[in-house]
Amino acid sequence: MKTITMPAREVPVRHEVEVLVVGGGPTGIAAAVAAARNGARTLIVEQRGFLGGMGTVSLVPAFCPYTDLEKPVIRGIGLELLEKMKQRGSEAYRARYEKQLDWVPIDAEALKLVYDDALQESGAQVLYHTFVSEVAMDEAGKRVKGVFVSNKSGTSFIACDYVIDATGDGDIAVRAGARYQQGGEHGELQPGTMCYLLTNVDRGRFKAYLEASGDTHQIPQAVQKAQQAGDLPEGRKEVSGFAWVADYLVGVNFGHVFGIDGTKAEDLTRGAIDGRRGVQVQVAFLRKYVPGFEEAHVVTTGEQIGIRETRRIEGDYTLVQDDFLSMRSFADDIARNSYFIDIHMATSKDEVTIRHLPRGESHGVPYRCLLPIGLDNVWVAGRAASSDRVVQGSLRVMPNCFAMGQAAGTAAYLASRSRQGISTREVPIRELQSLLVQQDAWLGEAVHNELQAGV
Ligand SMILES: Cc1cc2nc3c(=O)[nH]c(=O)nc-3n(C[C@H](O)[C@H](O)[C@H](O)COP(=O)(O)OP(=O)(O)OC[C@H]3O[C@@H](n4cnc5c(N)ncnc54)[C@H](O)[C@@H]3O)c2cc1C
C-alpha cells in the first residue's frame, strides 16, 4: 500500500481525566459507571450518538442469560441496568418480562435512555460522536498518556492516567502495541449479522402457527422449505432469534454475512450493504412462509452490521477451553460466566458449535485476562478480553461484558486512587473483589465466603 507522511501539528488538549473509557458498549458503560461512582474523574468516549454497542447500534435483539438456570450469575451494574430497561418499557412489556432474566428482548430506545441516565447519575462525563484514532505513549512505551480523537470540533487530545479499552476490537491496546490474535487458525472469523426490527407482525398468529405445524420458535421447518424452493440462500438452518418487544413488534437476528473483518472499514461497508440486501430477502421469506408476518414492515436495520468476533488481546492470562469445561476458578476472579459456547460458522457450509455447562455451574474470569501484556495502565475488557477462540464464543455476550466492564472500572478507580501511577498489576486483588461484591457483583460462593470470613 502507498503511504504518505502526516504533517506534525499542535492540537488542543480538550480533556484531562483520571480514567478514560473508550467505547460505549455494555463493557464501557459498566466500566465508566463503576469508575465514576467510586469517585474517579472519568470520561467515556463513543463514536456514535448513544450508548449500548451491539445492543443498540446493531440491534442485537435480546440480552443473553444472566443466570446459570438456577441463580443470577451476572449481577451488579449489568443486572441493575436490565431492570431499569424493564421499568422504562410499556405496561405489557413489564408484565411479560418482569421476572425474566434470560433472553430479555431489548427495547433499544428505552435502553439508550437508561444508559444516558446511568452515566449522568454516576458523574462520568460522556463525549459522543467522537472517534479515537491514535494513542500517545510514554517514553518506555508501557503507558498510554492519552488519545487523539476526531470529531466535529476537529482533532484533539484527551490526556488520562488510565485507559479502559472497551472498543470490542482492542483498538486502543493494539495502537499502544499490544499483541493479539484474530479469528481461527487460518484467520477465519464468525460471520456478521444485520439485525432488524419488524412491526405490523402478529405474535398470536405466529404462536398458533408453531402449535399447528410443530415448527419451533426458530422456525427451522419454514427455513428449510424456503431454502429448498430457492427463496432463501443455503447456510443458516434456522433463525438465530426472535425477540418480541410487543405483540406487534419483533427484533430479528437471522442470517449471516461471511468474511467481514470488523476492524476494516471496507469490510464494514460491504457488511452494511450486503446485510441490508439480505434483510429484504429474509423479510420476503417471512411474509410468504410464516403466519403472523404477512404484513411485516421493517422499522429499521442496525446502523452497523453486528460483529461477533475480531481481535482477542493477549493478556497476562488467556482463558482457554479447558478452563471453561472444567469450570475452573482462579484466585483473582473478577466475574463468572455460565453462558454456553456459541460459535457461528465462518462459511455457509460449516455448523454452529454449541457447548453448554451443567445447570447451576459457571467458571471464573480472572483479572489477568483484562491486562494486555506489556502495557501498565490499560485494561481490555469485553469482547476483546484475553481468551482462546472457543471461550471468546461464550465470554463475548452482553451480560458478561457488563461484568468485565464493572471489574475494569472498579480496578481503574483503585489504581487512580493511589495517586502513585501504579501499574494495573499492582491493584490489590482482594480489595478489588471486596469492592465488587459490596457493589453487588457476584464472584462465586467461594469468594463470597472467603471475603466474609476475612480470608
Ligand atoms: C449478530 C449478533 C448477535 C448477538 N446476540 C447476542 C445476544 O442475543 N445476547 C447477547 O447478550 N449478546 C449477543 N451478541 C454479543 C454481544 O452483542 C457483543 O459481543 C457485545 O455487545 C460486546 O460488547 P462490547 O462492549 O465488548 O463491544 P460493543 O458492544 O461492540 O461496543 C463497543 C462500542 O465501542 C465503540 N467504538 C469502537 N471503537 C471505537 C473507537 N475507536 N472510538 C470510539 N468508539 C469506538 C462502538 O461504537 C461501540 O459502541 C451478539 C452479537 C452479534 C454481532
JSON list of N, CA, C and O in Angstrom, two decimals, residues 54-93:
[
{"chain": "A", "resi": 54, "resn": "MET", "atom": "N", "xyz": [-23.34, -3.12, 20.47]},
{"chain": "A", "resi": 54, "resn": "MET", "atom": "CA", "xyz": [-24.09, -4.01, 19.57]},
{"chain": "A", "resi": 54, "resn": "MET", "atom": "C", "xyz": [-25.59, -4.02, 19.87]},
{"chain": "A", "resi": 54, "resn": "MET", "atom": "O", "xyz": [-26.41, -4.16, 18.96]},
{"chain": "A", "resi": 55, "resn": "GLY", "atom": "N", "xyz": [-25.98, -3.86, 21.14]},
{"chain": "A", "resi": 55, "resn": "GLY", "atom": "CA", "xyz": [-27.40, -3.96, 21.52]},
{"chain": "A", "resi": 55, "resn": "GLY", "atom": "C", "xyz": [-28.24, -2.81, 20.99]},
{"chain": "A", "resi": 55, "resn": "GLY", "atom": "O", "xyz": [-29.45, -2.96, 20.80]},
{"chain": "A", "resi": 56, "resn": "THR", "atom": "N", "xyz": [-27.62, -1.65, 20.75]},
{"chain": "A", "resi": 56, "resn": "THR", "atom": "CA", "xyz": [-28.39, -0.51, 20.22]},
{"chain": "A", "resi": 56, "resn": "THR", "atom": "C", "xyz": [-27.89, -0.09, 18.83]},
{"chain": "A", "resi": 56, "resn": "THR", "atom": "O", "xyz": [-28.69, 0.24, 17.97]},
{"chain": "A", "resi": 57, "resn": "VAL", "atom": "N", "xyz": [-26.58, -0.18, 18.62]},
{"chain": "A", "resi": 57, "resn": "VAL", "atom": "CA", "xyz": [-26.02, 0.19, 17.30]},
{"chain": "A", "resi": 57, "resn": "VAL", "atom": "C", "xyz": [-26.47, -0.85, 16.26]},
{"chain": "A", "resi": 57, "resn": "VAL", "atom": "O", "xyz": [-26.93, -0.50, 15.18]},
{"chain": "A", "resi": 58, "resn": "SER", "atom": "N", "xyz": [-26.33, -2.11, 16.60]},
{"chain": "A", "resi": 58, "resn": "SER", "atom": "CA", "xyz": [-26.56, -3.19, 15.64]},
{"chain": "A", "resi": 58, "resn": "SER", "atom": "C", "xyz": [-27.86, -3.94, 15.91]},
{"chain": "A", "resi": 58, "resn": "SER", "atom": "O", "xyz": [-28.12, -4.96, 15.27]},
{"chain": "A", "resi": 59, "resn": "LEU", "atom": "N", "xyz": [-28.63, -3.45, 16.85]},
{"chain": "A", "resi": 59, "resn": "LEU", "atom": "CA", "xyz": [-29.96, -4.01, 17.17]},
{"chain": "A", "resi": 59, "resn": "LEU", "atom": "C", "xyz": [-29.96, -5.49, 17.51]},
{"chain": "A", "resi": 59, "resn": "LEU", "atom": "O", "xyz": [-30.92, -6.21, 17.18]},
{"chain": "A", "resi": 60, "resn": "VAL", "atom": "N", "xyz": [-28.85, -5.99, 18.11]},
{"chain": "A", "resi": 60, "resn": "VAL", "atom": "CA", "xyz": [-28.88, -7.35, 18.67]},
{"chain": "A", "resi": 60, "resn": "VAL", "atom": "C", "xyz": [-30.12, -7.41, 19.57]},
{"chain": "A", "resi": 60, "resn": "VAL", "atom": "O", "xyz": [-30.28, -6.57, 20.45]},
{"chain": "A", "resi": 61, "resn": "PRO", "atom": "N", "xyz": [-31.04, -8.35, 19.31]},
{"chain": "A", "resi": 61, "resn": "PRO", "atom": "CA", "xyz": [-32.39, -8.14, 19.84]},
{"chain": "A", "resi": 61, "resn": "PRO", "atom": "C", "xyz": [-32.66, -8.57, 21.29]},
{"chain": "A", "resi": 61, "resn": "PRO", "atom": "O", "xyz": [-33.72, -8.23, 21.82]},
{"chain": "A", "resi": 62, "resn": "ALA", "atom": "N", "xyz": [-31.75, -9.30, 21.93]},
{"chain": "A", "resi": 62, "resn": "ALA", "atom": "CA", "xyz": [-32.06, -9.75, 23.30]},
{"chain": "A", "resi": 62, "resn": "ALA", "atom": "C", "xyz": [-30.78, -9.83, 24.11]},
{"chain": "A", "resi": 62, "resn": "ALA", "atom": "O", "xyz": [-29.69, -10.02, 23.56]},
{"chain": "A", "resi": 63, "resn": "PHE", "atom": "N", "xyz": [-30.92, -9.72, 25.43]},
{"chain": "A", "resi": 63, "resn": "PHE", "atom": "CA", "xyz": [-29.78, -9.97, 26.32]},
{"chain": "A", "resi": 63, "resn": "PHE", "atom": "C", "xyz": [-29.67, -11.48, 26.54]},
{"chain": "A", "resi": 63, "resn": "PHE", "atom": "O", "xyz": [-30.66, -12.15, 26.86]},
{"chain": "A", "resi": 64, "resn": "CYS", "atom": "N", "xyz": [-28.48, -12.01, 26.39]},
{"chain": "A", "resi": 64, "resn": "CYS", "atom": "CA", "xyz": [-28.25, -13.42, 26.71]},
{"chain": "A", "resi": 64, "resn": "CYS", "atom": "C", "xyz": [-28.52, -13.64, 28.20]},
{"chain": "A", "resi": 64, "resn": "CYS", "atom": "O", "xyz": [-28.63, -12.69, 28.97]},
{"chain": "A", "resi": 65, "resn": "PRO", "atom": "N", "xyz": [-28.64, -14.91, 28.62]},
{"chain": "A", "resi": 65, "resn": "PRO", "atom": "CA", "xyz": [-29.00, -15.19, 30.01]},
{"chain": "A", "resi": 65, "resn": "PRO", "atom": "C", "xyz": [-28.07, -14.54, 31.04]},
{"chain": "A", "resi": 65, "resn": "PRO", "atom": "O", "xyz": [-26.86, -14.52, 30.89]},
{"chain": "A", "resi": 66, "resn": "TYR", "atom": "N", "xyz": [-28.71, -14.02, 32.08]},
{"chain": "A", "resi": 66, "resn": "TYR", "atom": "CA", "xyz": [-27.98, -13.52, 33.24]},
{"chain": "A", "resi": 66, "resn": "TYR", "atom": "C", "xyz": [-27.78, -14.66, 34.26]},
{"chain": "A", "resi": 66, "resn": "TYR", "atom": "O", "xyz": [-27.04, -14.49, 35.21]},
{"chain": "A", "resi": 67, "resn": "THR", "atom": "N", "xyz": [-28.50, -15.76, 34.08]},
{"chain": "A", "resi": 67, "resn": "THR", "atom": "CA", "xyz": [-28.47, -16.82, 35.10]},
{"chain": "A", "resi": 67, "resn": "THR", "atom": "C", "xyz": [-27.78, -18.08, 34.59]},
{"chain": "A", "resi": 67, "resn": "THR", "atom": "O", "xyz": [-27.58, -18.25, 33.37]},
{"chain": "A", "resi": 68, "resn": "ASP", "atom": "N", "xyz": [-27.48, -18.97, 35.54]},
{"chain": "A", "resi": 68, "resn": "ASP", "atom": "CA", "xyz": [-27.00, -20.31, 35.17]},
{"chain": "A", "resi": 68, "resn": "ASP", "atom": "C", "xyz": [-28.17, -21.29, 35.20]},
{"chain": "A", "resi": 68, "resn": "ASP", "atom": "O", "xyz": [-27.99, -22.47, 35.40]},
{"chain": "A", "resi": 69, "resn": "LEU", "atom": "N", "xyz": [-29.36, -20.79, 35.06]},
{"chain": "A", "resi": 69, "resn": "LEU", "atom": "CA", "xyz": [-30.66, -21.51, 35.10]},
{"chain": "A", "resi": 69, "resn": "LEU", "atom": "C", "xyz": [-31.12, -21.78, 36.53]},
{"chain": "A", "resi": 69, "resn": "LEU", "atom": "O", "xyz": [-32.20, -22.30, 36.74]},
{"chain": "A", "resi": 70, "resn": "GLU", "atom": "N", "xyz": [-30.27, -21.44, 37.51]},
{"chain": "A", "resi": 70, "resn": "GLU", "atom": "CA", "xyz": [-30.70, -21.58, 38.91]},
{"chain": "A", "resi": 70, "resn": "GLU", "atom": "C", "xyz": [-30.66, -20.26, 39.65]},
{"chain": "A", "resi": 70, "resn": "GLU", "atom": "O", "xyz": [-31.48, -20.00, 40.52]},
{"chain": "A", "resi": 71, "resn": "LYS", "atom": "N", "xyz": [-29.67, -19.45, 39.32]},
{"chain": "A", "resi": 71, "resn": "LYS", "atom": "CA", "xyz": [-29.49, -18.17, 40.03]},
{"chain": "A", "resi": 71, "resn": "LYS", "atom": "C", "xyz": [-28.82, -17.18, 39.09]},
{"chain": "A", "resi": 71, "resn": "LYS", "atom": "O", "xyz": [-28.14, -17.59, 38.14]},
{"chain": "A", "resi": 72, "resn": "PRO", "atom": "N", "xyz": [-28.96, -15.87, 39.36]},
{"chain": "A", "resi": 72, "resn": "PRO", "atom": "CA", "xyz": [-28.24, -14.91, 38.53]},
{"chain": "A", "resi": 72, "resn": "PRO", "atom": "C", "xyz": [-26.73, -15.02, 38.77]},
{"chain": "A", "resi": 72, "resn": "PRO", "atom": "O", "xyz": [-26.29, -15.09, 39.91]},
{"chain": "A", "resi": 73, "resn": "VAL", "atom": "N", "xyz": [-26.00, -15.07, 37.69]},
{"chain": "A", "resi": 73, "resn": "VAL", "atom": "CA", "xyz": [-24.54, -15.11, 37.76]},
{"chain": "A", "resi": 73, "resn": "VAL", "atom": "C", "xyz": [-24.01, -13.71, 37.49]},
{"chain": "A", "resi": 73, "resn": "VAL", "atom": "O", "xyz": [-23.00, -13.29, 38.04]},
{"chain": "A", "resi": 74, "resn": "ILE", "atom": "N", "xyz": [-24.70, -13.01, 36.62]},
{"chain": "A", "resi": 74, "resn": "ILE", "atom": "CA", "xyz": [-24.33, -11.63, 36.32]},
{"chain": "A", "resi": 74, "resn": "ILE", "atom": "C", "xyz": [-25.25, -10.74, 37.16]},
{"chain": "A", "resi": 74, "resn": "ILE", "atom": "O", "xyz": [-26.48, -10.77, 37.00]},
{"chain": "A", "resi": 75, "resn": "ARG", "atom": "N", "xyz": [-24.64, -9.98, 38.06]},
{"chain": "A", "resi": 75, "resn": "ARG", "atom": "CA", "xyz": [-25.42, -9.10, 38.94]},
{"chain": "A", "resi": 75, "resn": "ARG", "atom": "C", "xyz": [-24.83, -7.69, 38.82]},
{"chain": "A", "resi": 75, "resn": "ARG", "atom": "O", "xyz": [-24.43, -7.30, 37.75]},
{"chain": "A", "resi": 76, "resn": "GLY", "atom": "N", "xyz": [-24.78, -6.95, 39.88]},
{"chain": "A", "resi": 76, "resn": "GLY", "atom": "CA", "xyz": [-24.13, -5.63, 39.85]},
{"chain": "A", "resi": 76, "resn": "GLY", "atom": "C", "xyz": [-24.76, -4.70, 38.82]},
{"chain": "A", "resi": 76, "resn": "GLY", "atom": "O", "xyz": [-25.97, -4.70, 38.60]},
{"chain": "A", "resi": 77, "resn": "ILE", "atom": "N", "xyz": [-23.91, -3.90, 38.18]},
{"chain": "A", "resi": 77, "resn": "ILE", "atom": "CA", "xyz": [-24.39, -2.85, 37.28]},
{"chain": "A", "resi": 77, "resn": "ILE", "atom": "C", "xyz": [-25.19, -3.45, 36.10]},
{"chain": "A", "resi": 77, "resn": "ILE", "atom": "O", "xyz": [-26.22, -2.90, 35.70]},
{"chain": "A", "resi": 78, "resn": "GLY", "atom": "N", "xyz": [-24.75, -4.58, 35.59]},
{"chain": "A", "resi": 78, "resn": "GLY", "atom": "CA", "xyz": [-25.44, -5.20, 34.44]},
{"chain": "A", "resi": 78, "resn": "GLY", "atom": "C", "xyz": [-26.89, -5.54, 34.77]},
{"chain": "A", "resi": 78, "resn": "GLY", "atom": "O", "xyz": [-27.81, -5.25, 34.00]},
{"chain": "A", "resi": 79, "resn": "LEU", "atom": "N", "xyz": [-27.10, -6.12, 35.93]},
{"chain": "A", "resi": 79, "resn": "LEU", "atom": "CA", "xyz": [-28.45, -6.51, 36.33]},
{"chain": "A", "resi": 79, "resn": "LEU", "atom": "C", "xyz": [-29.29, -5.26, 36.63]},
{"chain": "A", "resi": 79, "resn": "LEU", "atom": "O", "xyz": [-30.47, -5.19, 36.26]},
{"chain": "A", "resi": 80, "resn": "GLU", "atom": "N", "xyz": [-28.67, -4.30, 37.27]},
{"chain": "A", "resi": 80, "resn": "GLU", "atom": "CA", "xyz": [-29.37, -3.04, 37.59]},
{"chain": "A", "resi": 80, "resn": "GLU", "atom": "C", "xyz": [-29.89, -2.38, 36.29]},
{"chain": "A", "resi": 80, "resn": "GLU", "atom": "O", "xyz": [-31.03, -1.93, 36.22]},
{"chain": "A", "resi": 81, "resn": "LEU", "atom": "N", "xyz": [-29.07, -2.36, 35.26]},
{"chain": "A", "resi": 81, "resn": "LEU", "atom": "CA", "xyz": [-29.47, -1.70, 34.01]},
{"chain": "A", "resi": 81, "resn": "LEU", "atom": "C", "xyz": [-30.55, -2.50, 33.29]},
{"chain": "A", "resi": 81, "resn": "LEU", "atom": "O", "xyz": [-31.47, -1.93, 32.68]},
{"chain": "A", "resi": 82, "resn": "LEU", "atom": "N", "xyz": [-30.47, -3.82, 33.37]},
{"chain": "A", "resi": 82, "resn": "LEU", "atom": "CA", "xyz": [-31.53, -4.66, 32.77]},
{"chain": "A", "resi": 82, "resn": "LEU", "atom": "C", "xyz": [-32.87, -4.33, 33.42]},
{"chain": "A", "resi": 82, "resn": "LEU", "atom": "O", "xyz": [-33.89, -4.13, 32.73]},
{"chain": "A", "resi": 83, "resn": "GLU", "atom": "N", "xyz": [-32.87, -4.26, 34.75]},
{"chain": "A", "resi": 83, "resn": "GLU", "atom": "CA", "xyz": [-34.13, -3.98, 35.46]},
{"chain": "A", "resi": 83, "resn": "GLU", "atom": "C", "xyz": [-34.64, -2.58, 35.13]},
{"chain": "A", "resi": 83, "resn": "GLU", "atom": "O", "xyz": [-35.84, -2.36, 34.99]},
{"chain": "A", "resi": 84, "resn": "LYS", "atom": "N", "xyz": [-33.71, -1.63, 34.96]},
{"chain": "A", "resi": 84, "resn": "LYS", "atom": "CA", "xyz": [-34.15, -0.26, 34.62]},
{"chain": "A", "resi": 84, "resn": "LYS", "atom": "C", "xyz": [-34.75, -0.23, 33.22]},
{"chain": "A", "resi": 84, "resn": "LYS", "atom": "O", "xyz": [-35.71, 0.52, 32.98]},
{"chain": "A", "resi": 85, "resn": "MET", "atom": "N", "xyz": [-34.20, -1.02, 32.30]},
{"chain": "A", "resi": 85, "resn": "MET", "atom": "CA", "xyz": [-34.79, -1.06, 30.95]},
{"chain": "A", "resi": 85, "resn": "MET", "atom": "C", "xyz": [-36.23, -1.59, 31.04]},
{"chain": "A", "resi": 85, "resn": "MET", "atom": "O", "xyz": [-37.14, -1.06, 30.40]},
{"chain": "A", "resi": 86, "resn": "LYS", "atom": "N", "xyz": [-36.43, -2.61, 31.87]},
{"chain": "A", "resi": 86, "resn": "LYS", "atom": "CA", "xyz": [-37.79, -3.16, 32.01]},
{"chain": "A", "resi": 86, "resn": "LYS", "atom": "C", "xyz": [-38.73, -2.08, 32.54]},
{"chain": "A", "resi": 86, "resn": "LYS", "atom": "O", "xyz": [-39.86, -1.95, 32.07]},
{"chain": "A", "resi": 87, "resn": "GLN", "atom": "N", "xyz": [-38.26, -1.32, 33.54]},
{"chain": "A", "resi": 87, "resn": "GLN", "atom": "CA", "xyz": [-39.11, -0.29, 34.13]},
{"chain": "A", "resi": 87, "resn": "GLN", "atom": "C", "xyz": [-39.52, 0.76, 33.11]},
{"chain": "A", "resi": 87, "resn": "GLN", "atom": "O", "xyz": [-40.58, 1.36, 33.21]},
{"chain": "A", "resi": 88, "resn": "ARG", "atom": "N", "xyz": [-38.66, 1.00, 32.13]},
{"chain": "A", "resi": 88, "resn": "ARG", "atom": "CA", "xyz": [-38.96, 2.03, 31.12]},
{"chain": "A", "resi": 88, "resn": "ARG", "atom": "C", "xyz": [-39.88, 1.51, 30.03]},
{"chain": "A", "resi": 88, "resn": "ARG", "atom": "O", "xyz": [-40.35, 2.27, 29.19]},
{"chain": "A", "resi": 89, "resn": "GLY", "atom": "N", "xyz": [-40.11, 0.20, 30.00]},
{"chain": "A", "resi": 89, "resn": "GLY", "atom": "CA", "xyz": [-40.93, -0.40, 28.94]},
{"chain": "A", "resi": 89, "resn": "GLY", "atom": "C", "xyz": [-42.42, -0.13, 29.15]},
{"chain": "A", "resi": 89, "resn": "GLY", "atom": "O", "xyz": [-42.82, 0.42, 30.19]},
{"chain": "A", "resi": 90, "resn": "SER", "atom": "N", "xyz": [-43.23, -0.52, 28.18]},
{"chain": "A", "resi": 90, "resn": "SER", "atom": "CA", "xyz": [-44.69, -0.36, 28.30]},
{"chain": "A", "resi": 90, "resn": "SER", "atom": "C", "xyz": [-45.20, -1.28, 29.41]},
{"chain": "A", "resi": 90, "resn": "SER", "atom": "O", "xyz": [-44.49, -2.19, 29.87]},
{"chain": "A", "resi": 91, "resn": "GLU", "atom": "N", "xyz": [-46.45, -1.06, 29.78]},
{"chain": "A", "resi": 91, "resn": "GLU", "atom": "CA", "xyz": [-47.03, -1.91, 30.83]},
{"chain": "A", "resi": 91, "resn": "GLU", "atom": "C", "xyz": [-47.02, -3.39, 30.41]},
{"chain": "A", "resi": 91, "resn": "GLU", "atom": "O", "xyz": [-46.67, -4.27, 31.19]},
{"chain": "A", "resi": 92, "resn": "ALA", "atom": "N", "xyz": [-47.37, -3.62, 29.15]},
{"chain": "A", "resi": 92, "resn": "ALA", "atom": "CA", "xyz": [-47.42, -5.00, 28.66]},
{"chain": "A", "resi": 92, "resn": "ALA", "atom": "C", "xyz": [-46.03, -5.63, 28.67]},
{"chain": "A", "resi": 92, "resn": "ALA", "atom": "O", "xyz": [-45.85, -6.79, 29.03]},
{"chain": "A", "resi": 93, "resn": "TYR", "atom": "N", "xyz": [-45.03, -4.84, 28.30]},
{"chain": "A", "resi": 93, "resn": "TYR", "atom": "CA", "xyz": [-43.65, -5.33, 28.29]},
{"chain": "A", "resi": 93, "resn": "TYR", "atom": "C", "xyz": [-43.22, -5.71, 29.71]},
{"chain": "A", "resi": 93, "resn": "TYR", "atom": "O", "xyz": [-42.66, -6.78, 29.96]}
]
